[in-house]
Structure formats: C-alpha cells, structure tokens
Tab-separated table of C-alpha atoms and ligand atoms in Angstrom:
chain	number	residue	atom	x	y	z
X	1	MET	CA	77.705	83.222	217.390
X	2	THR	CA	75.972	86.378	218.582
X	3	THR	CA	78.040	89.487	219.347
X	4	THR	CA	77.970	91.194	222.743
X	5	THR	CA	78.539	94.919	222.442
X	6	PRO	CA	78.617	97.993	224.728
X	7	ALA	CA	75.624	100.302	224.313
X	8	LEU	CA	73.837	103.279	225.864
X	9	ILE	CA	70.613	101.799	227.174
X	10	ILE	CA	67.475	103.409	228.604
X	11	ASP	CA	65.683	100.755	230.650
X	12	SER	CA	62.304	102.367	231.232
X	13	ALA	CA	60.272	105.528	230.689
X	14	GLY	CA	61.920	108.474	232.424
X	15	ALA	CA	65.138	106.601	233.234
X	16	GLY	CA	68.544	107.966	232.215
X	17	PHE	CA	71.192	106.301	230.072
X	18	ARG	CA	73.001	103.243	231.411
X	19	GLN	CA	76.244	102.034	229.845
X	20	GLY	CA	75.694	98.297	229.507
X	21	LEU	CA	75.876	95.403	227.077
X	22	ILE	CA	73.479	94.213	224.367
X	23	GLU	CA	73.492	91.240	221.983
X	24	ARG	CA	73.610	91.517	218.205
X	25	ARG	CA	72.316	88.592	216.152
X	26	GLU	CA	74.538	85.930	214.618
X	27	LEU	CA	75.526	86.957	211.091
X	28	ARG	CA	73.139	85.763	208.381
X	29	SER	CA	74.538	85.176	204.892
X	30	ASP	CA	73.611	88.700	203.737
X	31	ASP	CA	74.550	90.489	206.969
X	32	VAL	CA	77.306	93.010	207.656
X	33	LEU	CA	78.811	93.404	211.151
X	34	ILE	CA	79.825	97.033	211.594
X	35	ASP	CA	82.161	98.541	214.197
X	36	ILE	CA	80.335	101.786	214.918
X	37	ALA	CA	82.695	104.745	215.291
X	38	TYR	CA	80.176	107.579	215.660
X	39	ALA	CA	76.438	107.930	216.209
X	40	GLY	CA	74.563	111.210	215.675
X	41	ILE	CA	71.867	112.479	218.023
X	42	CYS	CA	68.663	113.231	216.083
X	43	HIS	CA	65.775	115.055	217.730
X	44	SER	CA	63.689	111.990	216.806
X	45	ASP	CA	65.752	109.960	219.327
X	46	ILE	CA	64.576	112.371	222.021
X	47	HIS	CA	60.915	112.453	220.900
X	48	THR	CA	60.977	108.630	220.968
X	49	VAL	CA	62.444	107.989	224.430
X	50	ARG	CA	60.356	110.772	225.964
X	51	GLU	CA	57.309	109.050	224.378
X	52	GLU	CA	56.203	112.277	222.697
X	53	TRP	CA	55.019	110.300	219.665
X	54	GLY	CA	53.519	107.354	221.561
X	55	PRO	CA	54.702	104.311	223.480
X	56	CYS	CA	58.326	103.285	223.261
X	57	ILE	CA	59.669	99.728	223.486
X	58	PHE	CA	61.947	99.659	226.576
X	59	PRO	CA	64.743	98.868	227.126
X	60	ILE	CA	65.863	100.916	224.143
X	61	VAL	CA	69.121	101.846	222.410
X	62	THR	CA	68.434	104.837	220.137
X	63	GLY	CA	70.519	106.190	217.245
X	64	HIS	CA	69.789	106.067	213.512
X	65	GLU	CA	72.740	108.092	212.284
X	66	ILE	CA	75.491	105.506	212.259
X	67	ALA	CA	78.977	105.664	210.744
X	68	GLY	CA	81.578	102.940	211.076
X	69	VAL	CA	83.800	100.309	209.534
X	70	VAL	CA	82.895	96.831	208.260
X	71	ARG	CA	84.319	94.215	210.632
X	72	GLU	CA	82.853	91.014	209.199
X	73	ILE	CA	80.587	90.005	206.316
X	74	GLY	CA	78.187	87.116	205.741
X	75	SER	CA	79.008	84.461	203.136
X	76	GLU	CA	76.816	85.995	200.395
X	77	VAL	CA	77.613	89.688	200.892
X	78	THR	CA	78.795	91.249	197.619
X	79	LYS	CA	78.530	95.027	198.104
X	80	PHE	CA	80.959	95.408	201.024
X	81	ALA	CA	84.334	94.152	202.206
X	82	VAL	CA	86.023	94.151	205.606
X	83	GLY	CA	87.475	97.632	206.297
X	84	ASP	CA	84.972	99.589	204.180
X	85	HIS	CA	83.565	102.815	205.623
X	86	VAL	CA	79.807	102.408	205.879
X	87	GLY	CA	76.696	103.977	207.322
X	88	VAL	CA	73.259	102.936	208.513
X	89	GLY	CA	70.288	105.279	208.713
X	90	CYS	CA	66.677	104.937	209.810
X	91	ILE	CA	65.825	101.703	207.942
X	92	VAL	CA	67.330	98.299	208.785
X	93	ASP	CA	64.914	96.071	206.843
X	94	SER	CA	62.140	96.154	204.254
X	95	CYS	CA	60.428	93.481	202.138
X	96	GLY	CA	62.452	94.325	199.014
X	97	GLU	CA	59.586	93.234	196.747
X	98	CYS	CA	56.679	95.668	196.973
X	99	GLU	CA	56.039	98.567	194.606
X	100	TYR	CA	57.779	100.983	196.976
X	101	CYS	CA	60.856	98.872	197.782
X	102	THR	CA	61.445	98.106	194.098
X	103	THR	CA	61.352	101.807	193.224
X	104	GLY	CA	63.739	102.988	195.934
X	105	HIS	CA	61.164	103.961	198.562
X	106	GLU	CA	61.832	101.341	201.247
X	107	ASN	CA	60.592	103.905	203.777
X	108	PHE	CA	57.070	103.189	202.498
X	109	CYS	CA	57.433	99.373	202.264
X	110	THR	CA	53.935	97.829	202.288
X	111	LYS	CA	55.074	95.116	204.733
X	112	GLY	CA	56.336	97.935	206.946
X	113	MET	CA	59.925	99.128	206.993
X	114	VAL	CA	61.848	98.039	210.077
X	115	GLY	CA	63.146	101.119	211.891
X	116	THR	CA	66.631	101.095	213.360
X	117	TYR	CA	65.211	101.251	216.917
X	118	ASN	CA	61.832	101.180	218.672
X	119	ALA	CA	60.809	98.584	216.092
X	120	ARG	CA	60.669	94.825	215.656
X	121	ASN	CA	62.563	92.942	212.995
X	122	TYR	CA	60.452	90.619	210.823
X	123	ASP	CA	61.515	87.717	213.093
X	124	GLY	CA	60.057	89.523	216.125
X	125	GLU	CA	63.401	90.495	217.684
X	126	VAL	CA	63.537	94.123	218.891
X	127	ALA	CA	65.802	96.302	216.717
X	128	GLN	CA	68.335	98.334	218.726
X	129	GLY	CA	70.070	101.413	217.358
X	130	GLY	CA	73.426	103.026	216.983
X	131	TYR	CA	74.452	104.369	220.415
X	132	SER	CA	76.534	101.239	220.572
X	133	GLN	CA	79.885	99.878	219.417
X	134	GLN	CA	78.619	97.308	216.920
X	135	ILE	CA	75.537	96.593	214.825
X	136	VAL	CA	74.463	93.826	212.426
X	137	VAL	CA	72.456	94.925	209.364
X	138	GLY	CA	71.552	93.223	206.080
X	139	GLU	CA	73.700	94.614	203.241
X	140	ARG	CA	70.683	95.994	201.336
X	141	HIS	CA	70.289	98.622	204.080
X	142	VAL	CA	73.966	99.530	204.470
X	143	LEU	CA	75.370	102.633	202.725
X	144	ARG	CA	78.841	103.286	201.382
X	145	ILE	CA	80.492	106.378	202.923
X	146	PRO	CA	82.642	108.065	200.275
X	147	ASP	CA	86.343	108.557	201.131
X	148	ALA	CA	85.900	112.336	200.900
X	149	ILE	CA	83.622	112.316	203.968
X	150	PRO	CA	85.508	111.629	207.228
X	151	LEU	CA	83.717	109.221	209.579
X	152	GLU	CA	83.787	111.905	212.313
X	153	VAL	CA	81.209	113.962	210.388
X	154	ALA	CA	79.450	111.337	208.263
X	155	ALA	CA	76.871	110.002	210.726
X	156	PRO	CA	74.346	112.895	210.645
X	157	LEU	CA	74.010	112.563	206.883
X	158	LEU	CA	72.259	109.225	207.402
X	159	CYS	CA	69.149	110.952	208.782
X	160	ALA	CA	69.497	114.749	208.770
X	161	GLY	CA	71.177	114.712	205.348
X	162	ILE	CA	68.694	112.475	203.550
X	163	THR	CA	65.660	114.060	205.239
X	164	LEU	CA	66.527	117.413	203.660
X	165	TYR	CA	67.953	116.106	200.385
X	166	THR	CA	64.694	114.301	199.520
X	167	PRO	CA	62.287	117.284	199.563
X	168	LEU	CA	64.868	119.723	198.149
X	169	LYS	CA	65.345	117.436	195.153
X	170	ARG	CA	61.678	116.527	194.760
X	171	TRP	CA	60.452	120.134	194.898
X	172	GLY	CA	63.124	121.460	192.555
X	173	ALA	CA	65.647	123.403	194.658
X	174	GLY	CA	68.166	124.689	192.108
X	175	PRO	CA	69.404	127.747	190.236
X	176	GLY	CA	66.908	130.593	190.169
X	177	LYS	CA	64.813	129.130	192.997
X	178	GLN	CA	64.183	130.937	196.278
X	179	VAL	CA	64.344	128.374	199.071
X	180	ALA	CA	63.797	128.961	202.798
X	181	ILE	CA	64.742	126.623	205.603
X	182	ILE	CA	62.827	127.102	208.856
X	183	GLY	CA	64.781	126.147	211.988
X	184	MET	CA	68.557	125.829	211.819
X	185	GLY	CA	69.264	122.796	213.967
X	186	GLY	CA	70.576	119.391	212.865
X	187	LEU	CA	68.245	118.979	209.888
X	188	GLY	CA	68.033	122.682	209.068
X	189	HIS	CA	71.774	123.338	208.787
X	190	MET	CA	72.098	120.409	206.384
X	191	GLY	CA	69.178	121.849	204.414
X	192	VAL	CA	71.008	125.155	204.034
X	193	LYS	CA	74.200	123.443	202.833
X	194	ILE	CA	72.465	121.042	200.432
X	195	ALA	CA	70.075	123.631	198.931
X	196	ALA	CA	72.996	126.032	198.398
X	197	ALA	CA	75.027	123.246	196.751
X	198	MET	CA	72.039	122.559	194.469
X	199	GLY	CA	72.349	126.186	193.327
X	200	ALA	CA	69.282	127.684	195.040
X	201	ASP	CA	69.159	131.089	196.760
X	202	VAL	CA	68.762	130.074	200.385
X	203	THR	CA	67.234	132.037	203.260
X	204	VAL	CA	67.311	130.816	206.865
X	205	ILE	CA	64.244	131.561	208.986
X	206	SER	CA	65.290	131.095	212.592
X	207	GLN	CA	63.789	132.204	215.902
X	208	THR	CA	66.649	134.646	216.525
X	209	MET	CA	69.551	136.228	214.646
X	210	SER	CA	72.090	134.433	216.880
X	211	LYS	CA	73.149	131.919	214.210
X	212	GLU	CA	73.288	134.375	211.297
X	213	ALA	CA	77.051	134.158	210.723
X	214	ASP	CA	76.880	130.351	210.667
X	215	GLY	CA	73.872	130.360	208.324
X	216	ARG	CA	75.695	132.575	205.842
X	217	ALA	CA	78.845	130.442	206.167
X	218	PHE	CA	76.707	127.373	205.345
X	219	GLY	CA	75.645	129.066	202.098
X	220	ALA	CA	72.575	131.190	202.893
X	221	ILE	CA	72.284	134.526	201.096
X	222	ASP	CA	69.703	135.873	203.530
X	223	TYR	CA	68.754	135.294	207.157
X	224	ALA	CA	65.584	136.284	209.008
X	225	ALA	CA	64.325	135.855	212.567
X	226	THR	CA	60.713	135.398	213.604
X	227	GLU	CA	61.381	137.255	216.887
X	228	ASP	CA	60.840	140.280	214.608
X	229	PRO	CA	57.085	140.065	213.853
X	230	THR	CA	57.442	142.146	210.665
X	231	VAL	CA	59.401	139.329	209.052
X	232	PHE	CA	56.276	137.649	207.665
X	233	LYS	CA	55.264	140.842	205.906
X	234	LYS	CA	58.767	141.486	204.577
X	235	LEU	CA	59.054	137.975	203.124
X	236	ARG	CA	55.481	137.728	201.820
X	237	GLY	CA	55.294	135.797	198.524
X	238	ARG	CA	59.098	135.367	198.427
X	239	PHE	CA	59.738	131.607	198.220
X	240	ASP	CA	59.301	128.844	195.664
X	241	LEU	CA	59.950	126.304	198.390
X	242	ILE	CA	60.020	126.375	202.178
X	243	VAL	CA	61.160	123.347	204.169
X	244	CYS	CA	60.135	123.448	207.835
X	245	THR	CA	62.297	121.447	210.250
X	246	VAL	CA	60.613	122.675	213.442
X	247	SER	CA	58.842	120.255	215.787
X	248	ALA	CA	56.979	122.967	217.736
X	249	ASP	CA	53.491	124.278	216.916
X	250	LEU	CA	53.844	126.960	214.245
X	251	PRO	CA	51.343	129.398	212.690
X	252	LEU	CA	51.223	127.633	209.304
X	253	ASP	CA	49.115	130.355	207.649
X	254	ARG	CA	51.825	132.919	208.286
X	255	TYR	CA	54.463	130.644	206.764
X	256	LEU	CA	52.208	129.859	203.778
X	257	SER	CA	51.944	133.603	203.138
X	258	MET	CA	55.698	133.578	202.359
X	259	VAL	CA	55.234	130.963	199.593
X	260	LYS	CA	54.886	132.151	195.975
X	261	PRO	CA	51.883	131.040	193.900
X	262	PHE	CA	52.420	127.391	192.828
X	263	GLY	CA	55.143	127.056	195.468
X	264	ALA	CA	55.305	124.553	198.321
X	265	LEU	CA	55.692	124.467	202.101
X	266	VAL	CA	57.103	121.062	203.012
X	267	LEU	CA	56.978	119.861	206.611
X	268	VAL	CA	59.710	117.565	207.905
X	269	GLY	CA	59.631	118.518	211.601
X	270	LEU	CA	57.238	116.350	213.578
X	271	PRO	CA	55.165	118.170	216.214
X	272	GLU	CA	53.481	116.197	218.981
X	273	LYS	CA	50.061	117.785	218.482
X	274	PRO	CA	47.761	118.215	215.431
X	275	GLN	CA	48.422	121.376	213.410
X	276	SER	CA	45.864	123.530	211.601
X	277	PHE	CA	45.733	125.974	208.708
X	278	GLN	CA	43.216	127.856	206.574
X	279	VAL	CA	42.473	126.345	203.158
X	280	PHE	CA	42.348	129.970	201.986
X	281	SER	CA	46.102	130.165	202.601
X	282	LEU	CA	46.588	127.505	199.913
X	283	ILE	CA	43.867	128.529	197.472
X	284	MET	CA	45.068	132.103	197.180
X	285	GLY	CA	48.024	130.984	195.040
X	286	ASP	CA	47.461	127.283	194.235
X	287	LYS	CA	50.045	126.471	196.884
X	288	VAL	CA	51.073	123.033	198.078
X	289	LEU	CA	51.326	121.980	201.718
X	290	ALA	CA	53.349	118.776	201.730
X	291	ALA	CA	55.476	116.599	203.992
X	292	SER	CA	58.510	114.400	203.527
X	293	ASN	CA	59.742	111.311	205.339
X	294	ILE	CA	63.514	110.531	205.326
X	295	GLY	CA	64.275	108.811	201.976
X	296	GLY	CA	65.019	105.405	200.459
X	297	ILE	CA	68.342	103.568	200.264
X	298	GLU	CA	69.173	104.587	196.678
X	299	GLY	CA	68.409	108.233	197.478
X	300	THR	CA	70.549	108.069	200.608
X	301	GLN	CA	73.530	106.782	198.615
X	302	GLU	CA	72.913	109.508	196.027
X	303	MET	CA	72.868	112.121	198.827
X	304	LEU	CA	76.160	110.798	200.295
X	305	ASP	CA	77.804	110.950	196.868
X	306	PHE	CA	76.355	114.444	196.281
X	307	CYS	CA	77.790	115.677	199.601
X	308	ALA	CA	81.197	114.157	198.790
X	309	GLU	CA	81.186	115.736	195.329
X	310	HIS	CA	80.219	119.171	196.686
X	311	GLY	CA	82.503	119.004	199.727
X	312	ILE	CA	79.699	119.422	202.246
X	313	ALA	CA	79.327	117.765	205.620
X	314	PRO	CA	77.531	118.464	208.879
X	315	MET	CA	79.062	120.698	211.541
X	316	VAL	CA	79.321	118.420	214.551
X	317	GLU	CA	80.126	118.601	218.227
X	318	GLN	CA	81.771	115.359	219.327
X	319	ILE	CA	80.780	114.087	222.775
X	320	SER	CA	81.475	111.094	224.988
X	321	ALA	CA	78.942	108.602	226.323
X	322	ASP	CA	78.800	110.445	229.669
X	323	GLU	CA	77.647	113.641	227.956
X	324	VAL	CA	74.611	112.326	226.084
X	325	GLU	CA	72.031	113.185	228.763
X	326	ALA	CA	73.155	116.837	228.820
X	327	ALA	CA	73.303	116.874	225.012
X	328	TYR	CA	69.610	115.893	224.834
X	329	ASP	CA	68.722	118.930	226.950
X	330	ARG	CA	70.803	121.202	224.722
X	331	VAL	CA	69.083	119.895	221.584
X	332	VAL	CA	65.658	120.581	223.125
X	333	ALA	CA	66.809	124.103	224.053
X	334	SER	CA	67.923	124.756	220.400
X	335	LYS	CA	71.499	125.078	221.680
X	336	VAL	CA	73.156	122.498	219.470
X	337	ARG	CA	75.780	123.638	216.915
X	338	TYR	CA	74.597	121.757	214.844
X	339	ARG	CA	74.627	118.020	215.516
X	340	PHE	CA	75.966	116.057	218.471
X	341	VAL	CA	77.933	112.986	217.493
X	342	ILE	CA	78.777	110.360	220.103
X	343	ASP	CA	82.247	108.817	220.004
X	344	THR	CA	81.019	105.285	220.696
X	345	SER	CA	84.474	104.088	221.833
X	346	THR	CA	83.762	105.966	225.093
X	347	ILE	CA	80.839	103.686	226.027
X	348	THR	CA	82.090	101.785	229.067
X	349	PRO	CA	79.760	99.168	230.572
X	350	LYS	CA	79.668	99.662	234.340
Q	1	NAP	P1	66.879	120.196	216.186
Q	1	NAP	O1	68.333	120.004	215.966
Q	1	NAP	O2	66.349	120.363	217.556
Q	1	NAP	O3	66.426	121.439	215.265
Q	1	NAP	C1	65.150	121.985	215.277
Q	1	NAP	C2	65.260	123.506	215.154
Q	1	NAP	O4	63.921	124.031	215.186
Q	1	NAP	C3	65.952	124.201	216.300
Q	1	NAP	O5	67.347	124.228	216.170
Q	1	NAP	C4	65.371	125.596	216.220
Q	1	NAP	O6	66.046	126.326	215.211
Q	1	NAP	C5	63.941	125.349	215.744
Q	1	NAP	N1	62.989	125.397	216.856
Q	1	NAP	C6	63.023	124.697	218.016
Q	1	NAP	N2	61.990	125.022	218.810
Q	1	NAP	C7	61.276	125.945	218.144
Q	1	NAP	C8	60.094	126.693	218.451
Q	1	NAP	N3	59.445	126.521	219.613
Q	1	NAP	N4	59.628	127.557	217.527
Q	1	NAP	C9	60.275	127.731	216.369
Q	1	NAP	N5	61.414	127.058	216.021
Q	1	NAP	C10	61.900	126.185	216.906
Q	1	NAP	O7	66.065	118.953	215.615
Q	1	NAP	P2	66.351	118.042	214.317
Q	1	NAP	O8	67.093	116.829	214.746
Q	1	NAP	O9	66.864	118.899	213.247
Q	1	NAP	O10	64.872	117.534	213.992
Q	1	NAP	C11	63.842	118.453	213.685
Q	1	NAP	C12	62.504	117.764	213.611
Q	1	NAP	O11	62.478	116.907	212.468
Q	1	NAP	C13	62.182	116.846	214.795
Q	1	NAP	O12	60.788	116.914	215.041
Q	1	NAP	C14	62.536	115.475	214.276
Q	1	NAP	O13	61.869	114.446	214.957
Q	1	NAP	C15	62.049	115.604	212.868
Q	1	NAP	N6	62.629	114.627	211.920
Q	1	NAP	C16	61.851	114.321	210.853
Q	1	NAP	C17	62.347	113.461	209.896
Q	1	NAP	C18	61.518	113.136	208.691
Q	1	NAP	O14	61.766	112.114	208.056
Q	1	NAP	N7	60.585	113.964	208.324
Q	1	NAP	C19	63.629	112.920	210.033
Q	1	NAP	C20	64.399	113.288	211.126
Q	1	NAP	C21	63.897	114.163	212.072
Q	1	NAP	P3	66.309	127.919	215.372
Q	1	NAP	O15	67.093	128.067	216.650
Q	1	NAP	O16	67.077	128.231	214.152
Q	1	NAP	O17	64.983	128.607	215.425
Q	2	ZN	ZN1	66.577	111.218	212.630
C-alpha cells in the first residue's frame, strides 16, 4: 500500500507553497518509512524552486535536511528498527556498485545519484523531498541520528553539516591550521563549529560585523567584515584553508590573496553565473582553487557521530508550515540565524 502524506507543494514556477497531500511508494523490502519531525531549509531549496540553476520539475516538494523517527521497515531491513531516530540528506539512491559508491562517494555515482527532490528515481518516479510528514527511502541512504543530538536541531546536519565537514576534513583543518569561513549562514555557521571542534584557528569573513558575537560563540577566534575594504590587505597570506559558502559573485582574486602558499580556497556556495579569476593568483604561491559537493553516506554518518562526540549542533529557528514563504525571503536577505527548521507536524492540507 502506498502512503498518503501532508506536504508543502509548489505547483508551478513562481507559485507559492500549498499545503496538500502526496503519495509515497509502497515499502520495498529494503525500504524505511520515516515519520519526518523536522526539515531544514537549505539555500539550495530556494535556488531550485526559483530555477536559478535551471529547470525544476513541478510540482515539487523540496527539503533535503530531514530528521525523524522510523515508523515501519521493509522485510529485509537490518540497519534500523521501528522508533529509531534517523535522517535523510541529499541522496536517496545510487547504484551501490560503481567505483564511487563502493568507496563512500555515492554523490558521484556513475549511474547518477538520485537527489532527494527535483530528481527521478531509477524507476522514473519523481523524488519528492522532506517538507512533508513522511518519506520512504532505501536503508542504504538513511543515517542514524545519535542520541546526543536532539531531533529539533539534527536536520541541518544532513546537508549543511556534511557539506562543510567534507572539505574541512579533506583539506586538513586541525590544530595549528588557520581556517577561514566566508559567509556565516546555514552552511557557514556549521563550518565555524566543525572547524573549531577539529582544533583549527577559525576566522569568520562576513559582509558585516553584525554576527561577530555569534561567530565567536560558535568557536571563531577572529572575525572580519568585507564592508571594510582594508580587510583583504590585513588578512593577506593568512590562511591555510578558506571555505567559501557564498552563492553571490565574489572577487576570487582578492580571496585567493588571503591564502598562504600551498593553501586552498574551496568553493561550496553555488553562484548562478560563471566566476573568473587570474591564474596569477594561484601561481604566486602554488595555491589550490577547489570545490566540494556534499559528501557520501559513510562520511555523513561520521560527521553525525563527530558532532555528537563534540557536542555541536546547528543553531536553528523553528517555524511552522505557514511561515516558510517568509523564511525563504529572510534566507535570501542573509537574515537567518542560522538555519530555519520546519516543524512538519504543522503542515495542514487545505
Ligand atoms: P545561506 O544560509 O543563505 O548563507 C549564505 C551566506 O552567504 C549568507 O548568510 C551571507 O553571510 C553570505 N552572503 C549572502 N549574500 C552575499 C553577498 N552578496 N556577498 C557576500 N556574501 C553573501 O545559504 P546556505 O544554505 O548556507 O547555502 C550557501 C550556498 O551553498 C548556496 O549557494 C547553496 O546552494 C550552496 N550549497 C552547496 C552545497 C554543496 O554541496 N557544495 C550544499 C548545500 C548548499 P554573511 O551575512 O555572513 O556575509
Ligand atoms: Zn542543502
């Protein structure tokens, strides 16, 4: 039997949210049916429905930061039991056999990973995301949420958390390393907390000084604002690693000037338009300009366990289904502190 569940639906380009009903597939033997408690709002949800990255499959239910409780399991599920606290992130299927899937990089599956929304499952059915009360996902793509992380704050880890954990780990954030995080929104504030927990000296580079107290409370030892144009000069050659979470057009050469020789500037924010930089900015210091895309399932579990062990979690603002439209505008205006999380029990089909 399929499951009918309340969801926040956008029917067509430019339309607002409608509280309606969607169908989830009948449980396959390896499937988990999850009662979603909270869904985080990622800026990617907004880019997608506003078609800033290309065409969107309407009607759509966004949301790839999902935290909830297992309600039912398929006959061959072994990793989860009814009542477990679980999460789902940006990936709901992958081939499981290619060189990337077998090494924990399902996000680069050669068959194509199936995204949580704006994607088609391998059977052709459109995948719908987490702004909903229930979801069905194969157990290979379900994460265990440690007891130390309350469900109320867990959801944003499933995208914002892993998206920052991956490059910070890969590029060696740790004791003795100078790390900067550009943009302190949903991703950025998790970057500050995770890099600090890894032992790095963290600096926030924001547009203004308005979030300085929060940045320091999250673990930063320094805080700078680009509204002061001298900041690039002051921080010249300072960082081993800079992770940029901004989706706007940025002067990359100026940011590269803050990287030490052999250091890296890693882009995770996704601007709409092509970006440019001078090769000179890299050559004068053998610097690396890199990018990073979410993370695989194993890495996501590792990140959740790391956050539980270090007592870190996102700072969230809980909202109801009626408030999501206004929340999108606040995210775009950089006015979120620091991730909106929808209480999905408030979705009321009308
Ligand atoms: P967010 O909460 O809106 O945070 C972005 C931050 O960037 C803002 O809080 C703001 O920080 C800064 N910012 C905004 N506009 C700016 C401008 N014009 N100039 C300079 N800085 C600006 O968004 P998010 O959810 O963290 O997502 C950030 C980006 O990462 C989005 O493009 C999203 O699609 C992308 N993303 C990528 C991945 C991946 O796998 N690579 C995964 C998830 C999301 P300050 O106020 O501190 O300046
Ligand atoms: Zn996301």
